[in-house]
Short mmCIF file of C-alpha atoms in Angstrom, two decimals:
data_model
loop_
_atom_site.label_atom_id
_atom_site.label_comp_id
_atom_site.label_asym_id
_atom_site.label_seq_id
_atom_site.Cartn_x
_atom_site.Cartn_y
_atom_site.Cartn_z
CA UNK A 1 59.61 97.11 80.54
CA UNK A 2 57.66 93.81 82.34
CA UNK A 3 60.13 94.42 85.29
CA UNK A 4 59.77 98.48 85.53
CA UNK A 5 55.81 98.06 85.62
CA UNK A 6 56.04 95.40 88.02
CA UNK A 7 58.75 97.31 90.60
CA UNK A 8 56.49 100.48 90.02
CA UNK A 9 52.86 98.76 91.30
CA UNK A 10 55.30 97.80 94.39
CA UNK A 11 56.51 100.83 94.75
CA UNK A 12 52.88 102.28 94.66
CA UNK A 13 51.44 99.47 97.27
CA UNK A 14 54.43 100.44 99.82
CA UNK A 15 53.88 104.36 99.43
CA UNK A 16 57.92 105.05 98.01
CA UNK A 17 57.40 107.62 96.08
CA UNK A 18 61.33 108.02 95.59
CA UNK A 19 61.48 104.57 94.60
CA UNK A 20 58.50 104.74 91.88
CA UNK A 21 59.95 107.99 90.47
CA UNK A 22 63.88 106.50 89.94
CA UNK A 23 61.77 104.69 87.39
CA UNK A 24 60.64 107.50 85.39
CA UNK A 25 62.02 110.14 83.32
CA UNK A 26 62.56 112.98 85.64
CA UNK A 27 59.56 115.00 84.47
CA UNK A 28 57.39 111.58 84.44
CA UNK A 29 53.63 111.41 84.99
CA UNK A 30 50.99 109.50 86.26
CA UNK A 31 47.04 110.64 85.40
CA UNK A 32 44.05 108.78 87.59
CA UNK A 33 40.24 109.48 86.82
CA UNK A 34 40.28 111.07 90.36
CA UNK A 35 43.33 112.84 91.10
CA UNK A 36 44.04 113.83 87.31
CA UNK A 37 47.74 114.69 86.11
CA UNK A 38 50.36 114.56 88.84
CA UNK A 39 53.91 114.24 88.85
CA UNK A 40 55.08 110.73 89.79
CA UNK A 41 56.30 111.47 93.23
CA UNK A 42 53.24 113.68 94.04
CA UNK A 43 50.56 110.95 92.73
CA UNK A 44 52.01 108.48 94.68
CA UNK A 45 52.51 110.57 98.15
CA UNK A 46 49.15 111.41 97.34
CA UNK A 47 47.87 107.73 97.33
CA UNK A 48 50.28 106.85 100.59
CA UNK A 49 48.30 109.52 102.43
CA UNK A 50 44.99 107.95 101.91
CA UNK A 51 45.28 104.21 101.53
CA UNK A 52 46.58 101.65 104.01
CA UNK A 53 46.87 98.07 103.07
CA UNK A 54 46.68 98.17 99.11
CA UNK A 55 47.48 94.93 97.00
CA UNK A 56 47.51 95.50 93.36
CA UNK A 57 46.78 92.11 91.09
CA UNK A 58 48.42 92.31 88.25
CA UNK A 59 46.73 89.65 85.26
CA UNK A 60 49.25 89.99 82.48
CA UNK A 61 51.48 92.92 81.21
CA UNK A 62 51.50 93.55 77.77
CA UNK A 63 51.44 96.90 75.74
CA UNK A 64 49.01 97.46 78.67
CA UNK A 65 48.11 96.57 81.74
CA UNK A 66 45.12 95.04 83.02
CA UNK A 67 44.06 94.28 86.30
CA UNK A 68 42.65 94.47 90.02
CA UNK A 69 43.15 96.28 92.70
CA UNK A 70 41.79 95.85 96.38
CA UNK A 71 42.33 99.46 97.62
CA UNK A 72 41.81 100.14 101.34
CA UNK A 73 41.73 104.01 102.19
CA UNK A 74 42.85 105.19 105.64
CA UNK A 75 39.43 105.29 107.52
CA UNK A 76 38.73 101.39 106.69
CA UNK A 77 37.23 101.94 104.11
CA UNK A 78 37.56 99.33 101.22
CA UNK A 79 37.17 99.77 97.51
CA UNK A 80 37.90 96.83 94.49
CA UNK A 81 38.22 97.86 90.93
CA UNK A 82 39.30 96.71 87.47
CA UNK A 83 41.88 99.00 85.98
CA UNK A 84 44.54 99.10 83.07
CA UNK A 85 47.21 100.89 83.80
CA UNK A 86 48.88 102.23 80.69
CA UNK A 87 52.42 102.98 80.91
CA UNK A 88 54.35 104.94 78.29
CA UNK A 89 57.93 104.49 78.00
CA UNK A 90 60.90 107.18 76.59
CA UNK A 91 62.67 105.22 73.72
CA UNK A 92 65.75 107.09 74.64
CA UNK A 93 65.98 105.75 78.16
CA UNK A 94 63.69 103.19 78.81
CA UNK A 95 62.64 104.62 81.72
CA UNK A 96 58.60 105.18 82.17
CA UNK A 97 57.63 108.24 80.74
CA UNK A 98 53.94 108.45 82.02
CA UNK A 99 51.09 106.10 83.02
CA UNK A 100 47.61 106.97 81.94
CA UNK A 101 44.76 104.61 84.62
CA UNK A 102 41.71 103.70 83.09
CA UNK A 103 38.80 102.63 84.92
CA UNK A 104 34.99 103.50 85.70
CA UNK A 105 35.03 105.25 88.70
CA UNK A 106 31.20 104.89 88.92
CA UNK A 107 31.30 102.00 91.36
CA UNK A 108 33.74 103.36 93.51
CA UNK A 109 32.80 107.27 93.69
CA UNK A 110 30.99 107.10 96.47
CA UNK A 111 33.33 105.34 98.71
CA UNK A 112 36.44 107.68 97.20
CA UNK A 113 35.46 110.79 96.52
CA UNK A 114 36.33 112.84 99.19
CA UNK A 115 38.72 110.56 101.10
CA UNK A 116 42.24 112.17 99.35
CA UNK A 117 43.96 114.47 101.64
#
């Protein structure tokens, strides 16, 4: 599971989205505060379009998640956050199932908002 959470946040900084959904069950998920519930390959095309230099920080993985990420969206613009990511796995497979993000988007609204294509 460590390994498929770590090869997905690569995945996600490099903008695959083929390689982030061969993780995932073939009707997997990911749900963000802004972008809501997306299929995996959508969500992260989606996130490709707008960012451009993303590093994610990942603290520890346990049952979740936690840590920071230094987003930078397309027009310059850059945003830091704390998030846990939590990622859902099918028993049957082991593959990812779904990832829910949790994070106050308060401090970062304003710079995000509008900026996904």
């Amino acid at each position: 599971m460590q390994r498929s959470v770590h090869e997905y946040l690569k995945a996600l900084e490099a903008g695959d989205a083929d390689r982030a959904a061969a993780l995932f069950i073939s009707d997997g998920w990911v749900e963000s505060p802004f972008l809501g519930r997306l299929p995996v390959r959508q969500y992260v095309r989606k996130v490709a379009d707008a960012s451009r230099g993303t590093k994610l920080t990942v603290h520890d993985v346990l049952v979740s998640a936690e840590g920071q990420y230094d987003w930078r969206l397309k027009d310059g613009s850059r945003v830091s956050f704390d998030c846990a990511d939590v990622f859902n796995f099918d028993p049957s497979t082991g593959h990812i199932q779904s990832i829910v993000l949790v994070y106050d988007t308060h401090p970062v609204r304003a710079v995000v908002e509008n900026k996904y294509p």
